[in-house]
Coordinates of C-alpha atoms in Angstrom, one line a residue:
M1 CA 35.0 -27.1 101.2
F2 CA 35.2 -23.2 101.6
E3 CA 31.8 -21.6 102.3
W4 CA 30.7 -18.2 103.0
P5 CA 28.6 -18.1 106.1
G6 CA 25.1 -16.8 106.5
L7 CA 24.3 -16.1 102.9
T8 CA 21.0 -15.0 102.2
E9 CA 18.6 -16.5 99.8
E10 CA 19.6 -13.7 97.6
Q11 CA 23.1 -14.2 97.6
V12 CA 22.8 -17.8 97.3
M13 CA 20.8 -17.1 93.8
V14 CA 23.1 -14.7 92.9
Q15 CA 26.3 -17.1 93.6
R16 CA 24.6 -19.7 91.6
L17 CA 24.0 -17.4 88.7
A18 CA 27.6 -16.5 88.9
R19 CA 28.7 -19.9 89.1
Q20 CA 27.2 -21.3 85.6
F21 CA 28.3 -18.1 84.1
A22 CA 31.6 -18.5 84.7
E23 CA 31.5 -22.2 84.0
K24 CA 29.8 -21.6 80.7
E25 CA 31.4 -18.5 79.4
I26 CA 34.7 -17.9 81.1
R27 CA 36.6 -21.2 81.9
P28 CA 36.1 -22.6 78.4
I29 CA 38.0 -19.6 76.7
S30 CA 40.5 -19.0 79.9
L31 CA 43.7 -20.7 78.9
E32 CA 42.9 -19.5 74.9
L33 CA 42.9 -16.0 75.8
D34 CA 45.6 -15.9 78.5
A35 CA 47.9 -17.3 75.4
A36 CA 46.7 -14.8 72.8
T37 CA 49.5 -12.3 71.6
D38 CA 47.3 -9.9 69.8
L39 CA 46.0 -8.2 73.1
E40 CA 43.8 -5.8 71.2
R41 CA 41.9 -8.3 69.0
S42 CA 41.5 -10.8 71.6
F43 CA 40.1 -8.6 74.6
P44 CA 36.4 -10.6 75.2
W45 CA 34.1 -8.3 74.3
D46 CA 31.4 -10.9 73.9
L47 CA 32.1 -11.7 77.4
V48 CA 31.7 -8.2 78.4
R49 CA 28.1 -8.3 76.8
K50 CA 27.0 -11.4 78.1
G51 CA 28.1 -10.7 81.8
S52 CA 26.4 -7.0 81.2
A53 CA 23.1 -8.8 80.3
L54 CA 23.2 -10.6 83.7
G55 CA 23.8 -7.3 85.3
F56 CA 27.4 -8.3 86.2
R57 CA 28.8 -4.7 84.8
T58 CA 26.6 -2.7 86.9
L59 CA 26.1 -5.0 90.1
A60 CA 27.2 -2.6 92.4
L61 CA 25.3 0.5 91.0
S62 CA 22.3 1.7 92.7
P63 CA 18.9 0.7 91.1
E64 CA 18.4 4.5 90.8
Y65 CA 21.1 4.9 87.9
G66 CA 20.1 1.3 86.5
G67 CA 22.2 -1.0 88.5
L68 CA 21.6 -3.8 90.9
G69 CA 22.5 -2.2 94.1
M70 CA 24.1 -5.5 95.4
D71 CA 26.1 -4.7 98.7
V72 CA 29.7 -5.5 99.1
P73 CA 29.3 -9.1 100.7
T74 CA 27.2 -10.0 97.6
Q75 CA 30.0 -8.6 95.2
V76 CA 32.7 -10.5 97.2
V77 CA 30.6 -13.7 96.4
V78 CA 30.4 -13.1 92.9
I79 CA 34.2 -12.2 92.6
D80 CA 34.7 -15.4 94.2
E81 CA 32.4 -17.6 91.5
L82 CA 33.9 -15.6 88.5
G83 CA 37.6 -15.6 89.9
Y84 CA 37.5 -19.0 90.2
A85 CA 37.2 -19.8 86.6
D86 CA 39.3 -16.9 85.7
I87 CA 40.6 -14.1 87.7
V88 CA 40.6 -11.9 84.7
G89 CA 36.9 -12.3 83.6
S90 CA 36.2 -11.4 87.3
K91 CA 38.1 -8.3 87.3
I92 CA 37.0 -6.9 84.1
F93 CA 33.6 -6.5 86.0
S94 CA 34.8 -5.6 89.4
Q95 CA 36.8 -2.7 88.1
C96 CA 33.4 -1.2 86.8
W97 CA 31.9 -1.5 90.5
K98 CA 34.9 0.2 92.0
W99 CA 34.6 3.4 90.0
S100 CA 30.9 3.7 89.2
T101 CA 30.2 3.6 93.1
L102 CA 32.9 6.4 93.5
I103 CA 31.2 8.4 90.8
E104 CA 27.9 7.8 92.6
A105 CA 29.4 8.5 96.1
V106 CA 31.1 11.7 95.1
G107 CA 30.0 13.0 91.8
T108 CA 27.7 16.1 91.5
P109 CA 23.7 15.4 90.7
D110 CA 24.8 16.6 87.1
Q111 CA 27.7 14.0 86.7
K112 CA 25.7 11.0 88.0
E113 CA 23.0 11.7 85.6
R114 CA 25.1 12.3 82.6
F115 CA 28.0 9.5 83.1
L116 CA 26.3 6.8 85.6
R117 CA 23.1 6.8 83.0
Q118 CA 25.3 5.8 80.0
F119 CA 27.3 3.5 81.8
A120 CA 24.4 1.3 83.0
A121 CA 22.7 1.7 79.3
D122 CA 25.9 0.5 77.2
D123 CA 26.7 -3.3 77.7
T124 CA 30.4 -2.4 76.6
F125 CA 30.8 0.8 78.6
L126 CA 33.9 0.2 81.1
L127 CA 35.4 2.3 83.4
A128 CA 39.2 3.3 84.4
M129 CA 41.1 5.2 87.0
A130 CA 44.1 7.1 85.3
M131 CA 46.1 7.7 88.2
T132 CA 49.8 6.0 87.9
E133 CA 52.5 7.5 85.9
P134 CA 56.0 6.8 84.8
D135 CA 57.3 9.2 87.3
A136 CA 54.8 8.7 89.8
G137 CA 53.7 5.1 91.4
S138 CA 54.6 5.0 95.0
D139 CA 54.8 8.6 95.5
N140 CA 50.9 8.7 95.2
I141 CA 50.5 6.5 98.2
L142 CA 53.7 6.8 100.6
P143 CA 53.7 9.4 103.4
Y144 CA 56.3 11.2 101.2
D145 CA 54.2 14.4 100.2
A146 CA 56.6 17.0 99.3
P147 CA 55.4 19.5 96.4
D148 CA 57.8 18.1 93.9
A149 CA 56.4 14.5 94.4
G150 CA 53.3 12.6 92.8
I151 CA 51.3 13.5 90.1
R152 CA 52.9 15.4 87.2
L153 CA 50.0 15.4 84.9
S154 CA 49.2 18.9 84.8
A155 CA 45.6 20.5 85.0
V156 CA 45.8 24.0 84.4
R157 CA 42.6 26.3 84.4
Q158 CA 41.8 27.5 81.0
D159 CA 38.3 28.7 78.9
G160 CA 36.1 27.9 81.6
G161 CA 37.7 24.2 82.1
Y162 CA 40.9 22.4 82.6
V163 CA 43.7 21.4 80.0
L164 CA 45.2 18.3 80.9
N165 CA 49.1 17.6 79.8
G166 CA 51.0 14.6 80.7
T167 CA 51.4 10.8 80.6
K168 CA 50.0 7.7 82.5
H169 CA 50.7 4.3 82.3
F170 CA 49.7 0.9 83.9
I171 CA 45.9 1.9 83.5
A172 CA 43.6 -0.8 83.9
H173 CA 40.9 -0.9 81.2
G174 CA 42.8 1.9 79.9
P175 CA 42.9 0.9 76.3
V176 CA 38.8 -0.1 76.3
A177 CA 37.2 2.0 78.8
K178 CA 34.8 4.8 77.8
L179 CA 35.3 6.9 80.8
Y180 CA 38.5 7.8 82.8
I181 CA 38.7 9.2 86.2
V182 CA 42.0 11.3 85.6
V183 CA 43.9 12.4 88.3
G184 CA 45.6 15.5 87.6
R185 CA 47.8 18.4 89.4
T186 CA 46.1 21.7 90.2
D187 CA 48.5 23.0 92.5
R188 CA 52.2 22.7 92.7
T189 CA 52.5 24.4 95.8
V190 CA 51.5 22.0 98.4
G191 CA 52.2 18.1 98.5
G192 CA 50.6 15.5 96.1
S193 CA 47.9 14.3 98.0
Q194 CA 46.4 18.0 98.5
G195 CA 47.6 19.4 95.0
R196 CA 45.6 16.9 92.9
S197 CA 42.1 16.8 91.8
Y198 CA 40.2 14.4 89.8
F199 CA 38.3 14.9 86.3
L200 CA 35.9 12.8 84.3
V201 CA 37.2 12.7 80.8
P202 CA 35.6 10.4 77.9
H203 CA 37.5 8.3 75.8
D204 CA 37.0 10.3 72.8
A205 CA 38.2 13.7 74.0
P206 CA 40.4 15.4 71.5
G207 CA 43.9 15.0 72.5
L208 CA 43.3 11.8 74.5
R209 CA 45.3 8.6 73.0
V210 CA 46.0 5.2 73.9
A211 CA 49.8 5.0 73.1
R212 CA 50.4 1.2 74.0
W213 CA 48.9 -1.8 75.5
H214 CA 51.0 -3.2 78.0
D215 CA 52.0 -6.9 77.5
K216 CA 52.2 -8.4 81.2
I217 CA 53.1 -11.9 82.5
G218 CA 49.5 -12.5 83.7
F219 CA 46.0 -10.9 83.8
R220 CA 47.0 -11.2 80.1
N221 CA 43.5 -10.4 79.1
Y222 CA 42.7 -7.9 81.8
P223 CA 44.0 -4.7 79.7
Q224 CA 46.2 -2.1 80.7
A225 CA 47.8 0.8 78.8
E226 CA 49.7 3.8 78.6
L227 CA 47.7 6.7 77.8
V228 CA 48.9 10.3 76.5
F229 CA 47.2 13.7 77.0
E230 CA 48.3 16.6 74.9
N231 CA 46.0 19.4 75.2
V232 CA 43.2 17.8 76.3
W233 CA 40.4 20.2 77.5
V234 CA 38.0 19.2 80.1
P235 CA 34.9 21.2 81.1
A236 CA 34.8 22.4 84.7
E237 CA 31.7 20.5 85.1
N238 CA 33.4 17.4 84.9
L239 CA 35.9 17.9 87.8
L240 CA 34.8 15.4 90.0
G241 CA 32.8 16.4 93.0
G242 CA 32.6 19.7 91.6
K243 CA 35.8 21.2 93.6
E244 CA 39.8 20.7 93.6
G245 CA 41.5 18.6 95.9
P246 CA 41.3 15.3 97.1
L247 CA 38.1 13.1 97.6
P248 CA 36.6 12.2 100.6
E249 CA 37.2 8.5 101.6
V250 CA 34.4 6.3 100.6
H251 CA 33.6 3.4 103.0
N252 CA 30.6 1.4 102.0
T253 CA 32.3 0.1 98.5
I254 CA 34.1 -2.8 97.1
N255 CA 37.1 -0.8 96.8
H256 CA 38.8 -1.7 100.1
V257 CA 38.3 -5.5 99.9
E258 CA 38.2 -6.3 95.9
L259 CA 41.6 -7.1 95.2
A260 CA 41.9 -9.6 98.4
A261 CA 38.9 -11.4 97.4
H262 CA 40.4 -12.0 93.8
A263 CA 43.7 -13.1 95.7
M264 CA 41.2 -15.8 97.5
A265 CA 39.1 -16.9 94.4
L266 CA 42.6 -17.6 92.5
S267 CA 43.9 -19.5 95.7
R268 CA 40.8 -21.6 96.1
A269 CA 41.3 -22.6 92.1
A270 CA 44.6 -23.5 92.5
F271 CA 44.0 -25.4 95.8
D272 CA 41.3 -27.6 94.2
A273 CA 43.6 -28.2 91.3
A274 CA 46.3 -29.6 93.5
R275 CA 43.9 -31.5 95.8
E276 CA 42.4 -33.2 92.7
Y277 CA 45.8 -34.1 91.1
A278 CA 47.1 -35.2 94.4
S279 CA 44.3 -37.4 95.0
L280 CA 44.3 -39.2 91.4
R281 CA 48.4 -39.1 90.7
V282 CA 50.0 -42.3 92.1
Q283 CA 53.4 -42.7 93.1
G284 CA 55.1 -45.0 95.5
G285 CA 52.0 -47.4 95.3
K286 CA 49.5 -44.3 96.5
P287 CA 47.9 -41.3 95.6
I288 CA 50.4 -38.8 96.2
I289 CA 48.2 -37.0 98.7
Q290 CA 48.8 -39.7 100.9
H291 CA 52.5 -39.0 101.3
Q292 CA 53.1 -36.5 104.0
A293 CA 55.1 -34.0 102.0
V294 CA 52.3 -33.5 99.8
A295 CA 49.9 -33.5 102.7
M296 CA 51.6 -31.0 104.4
M297 CA 51.7 -28.6 101.4
L298 CA 47.9 -28.8 101.1
A299 CA 47.6 -28.2 104.6
D300 CA 49.4 -25.1 104.3
M301 CA 47.7 -23.8 101.5
Y302 CA 44.2 -24.6 103.2
I303 CA 45.5 -22.5 106.2
D304 CA 46.4 -19.5 104.0
I305 CA 42.8 -19.6 102.0
L306 CA 40.9 -20.2 105.4
C307 CA 42.8 -16.8 107.0
G308 CA 42.2 -15.0 104.0
R309 CA 38.8 -15.8 103.4
D310 CA 38.0 -14.6 107.0
M311 CA 39.8 -11.3 106.7
V312 CA 37.7 -10.5 103.4
W313 CA 34.6 -11.4 104.7
R314 CA 34.8 -9.1 107.9
L315 CA 35.9 -6.3 105.7
A316 CA 33.2 -7.1 103.3
H317 CA 30.6 -6.9 106.3
M318 CA 32.3 -3.7 107.8
A319 CA 32.0 -2.1 104.3
K320 CA 28.2 -3.0 104.2
E321 CA 27.6 -1.2 107.2
G322 CA 30.0 2.0 106.3
K323 CA 32.5 1.4 108.8
S324 CA 36.4 0.9 107.8
D325 CA 39.4 0.1 109.3
R326 CA 42.5 1.6 107.1
M327 CA 45.0 -0.8 109.3
M328 CA 43.0 -3.9 108.4
R329 CA 42.4 -3.1 104.9
I330 CA 46.2 -2.9 104.2
A331 CA 46.9 -5.7 106.3
T332 CA 44.1 -7.9 104.4
K333 CA 45.4 -6.8 101.4
V334 CA 49.0 -7.6 102.0
F335 CA 48.4 -11.0 103.6
C336 CA 45.7 -12.0 100.7
T337 CA 47.8 -11.3 97.8
E338 CA 51.1 -13.2 99.2
A339 CA 49.1 -15.9 100.3
A340 CA 47.9 -16.3 96.6
V341 CA 51.4 -16.3 95.7
R342 CA 52.3 -19.3 98.3
V343 CA 49.3 -21.3 97.5
C344 CA 49.5 -20.9 93.7
K345 CA 53.2 -21.8 93.7
A346 CA 52.7 -24.6 95.9
A347 CA 50.0 -26.1 93.6
M348 CA 52.2 -25.8 90.8
E349 CA 54.6 -28.1 92.7
V350 CA 52.3 -30.7 93.4
H351 CA 51.6 -31.0 89.9
G352 CA 55.3 -31.6 89.3
G353 CA 56.4 -31.5 85.9
L354 CA 52.9 -30.9 84.6
G355 CA 52.5 -28.0 86.5
I356 CA 55.0 -25.9 84.2
M357 CA 53.2 -26.7 81.0
R358 CA 51.1 -24.3 79.1
E359 CA 48.2 -26.5 78.9
M360 CA 47.8 -26.9 82.7
P361 CA 45.8 -23.9 84.4
V362 CA 48.3 -24.0 87.5
Q363 CA 51.2 -22.5 85.8
K364 CA 48.7 -19.2 84.8
Y365 CA 47.5 -19.1 88.3
V366 CA 51.3 -18.5 89.4
R367 CA 51.6 -15.7 86.6
D368 CA 48.2 -14.0 87.6
A369 CA 49.1 -14.3 91.4
L370 CA 52.6 -12.5 90.8
V371 CA 50.7 -9.6 89.4
L372 CA 48.8 -9.1 92.2
L373 CA 51.7 -8.4 94.3
H374 CA 51.9 -5.0 92.0
M375 CA 48.3 -4.1 92.0
D376 CA 47.1 -1.1 94.6
G377 CA 50.5 -0.3 95.5
T378 CA 53.3 -2.8 96.4
N379 CA 53.4 -4.6 99.4
Q380 CA 56.5 -2.9 100.7
V381 CA 54.5 0.4 100.2
S382 CA 51.5 -1.2 102.0
R383 CA 53.7 -2.2 104.7
I384 CA 55.4 1.3 105.4
R385 CA 52.1 2.9 105.3
L386 CA 50.8 0.1 107.9
G387 CA 53.8 0.9 110.2
G388 CA 53.1 4.4 110.3
L389 CA 49.4 3.8 111.2
I390 CA 50.4 1.7 114.1
E391 CA 52.8 4.0 115.4
R392 CA 50.2 6.8 115.1
R393 CA 47.3 4.5 116.5
G394 CA 49.1 3.5 119.3
A395 CA 47.0 0.5 120.8
V396 CA 45.6 -1.5 118.1
Q397 CA 41.9 -2.5 118.2
V398 CA 41.1 -5.9 116.9
P399 CA 38.1 -5.7 114.7
Q400 CA 35.1 -7.8 116.1
L401 CA 34.0 -11.4 114.5
V402 CA 31.2 -11.0 112.0

């Protein structure tokens, strides 16, 4: 019912491979992993290895460093297939696309040689961005940019490098990554956006430890953790990009559309589950899909998904062309994540009493969708940013249809 327009032969082939992998390796273990209480022991390393063998972990990395070099639309196609089976199974891989391409785009030649080749060669090498802190969440993205706001983790020059001290939390891949991109404060005399720098820190750096795994209501086996840095020394050559300060914005990566693509994959799974159940469940002498109340719910779900997927596909092709529209990125993230909540909640309601039973996947869809609202900044913060951009830009230019 939902198809990506104009796929190339290569994209169709990758889509088919991702679909087969998802149905064989991800879907059968989805509910079992979600129900696991020992998050550390239940992390799906076997899934990571099998996916790596097919190239999913290094999908976005260029062939020069051992990856497949797939463009952003192709990455969206893979997210849609893997995430349809289980959004966690997709996010484990796509998180690596975001940070490997960032290192490739802004890293020094030495950093790319040292870290990206290690990443490509090791089937269990995962990446993480360590930015959020207990006292610095929305302050990192709001226009509020006072010297005393934002990142607190200190990065002090010492002995030909930097010493990091502080705490990070809610870090995706935090307890399983082998390399962290750590955001530290190098200058407290200026605002947080200008006074922070980025460091490449191996997981086994002395003084770095995982304090705890976070126990979430959704995205259960997509691990997030609290990290503690106690006098962690990082050599100067691990300063990402080779200089202090903010990184340049990179447009041709999955970063700006990845979360929205996951929201749409989850929505598609919920919609199909609701449509199938409504076609089979008979009440009042006919399948409930023939009752107007249920049909209208399904119609609203379809509209949300159709609109969200179009926004995602536009952004993906803009990224492929090296273009970017910050307003559209924010709008897409907000719309798609909130649409996912609406769609998944409606799917649960279509299932009636069964919808809240643990053995049914729709209850997991709802919990996963709620977590989307808290990724890459809250939607309230996103709206504040979008409002500021609207004010500054004046007349809004609507991106052309792909």
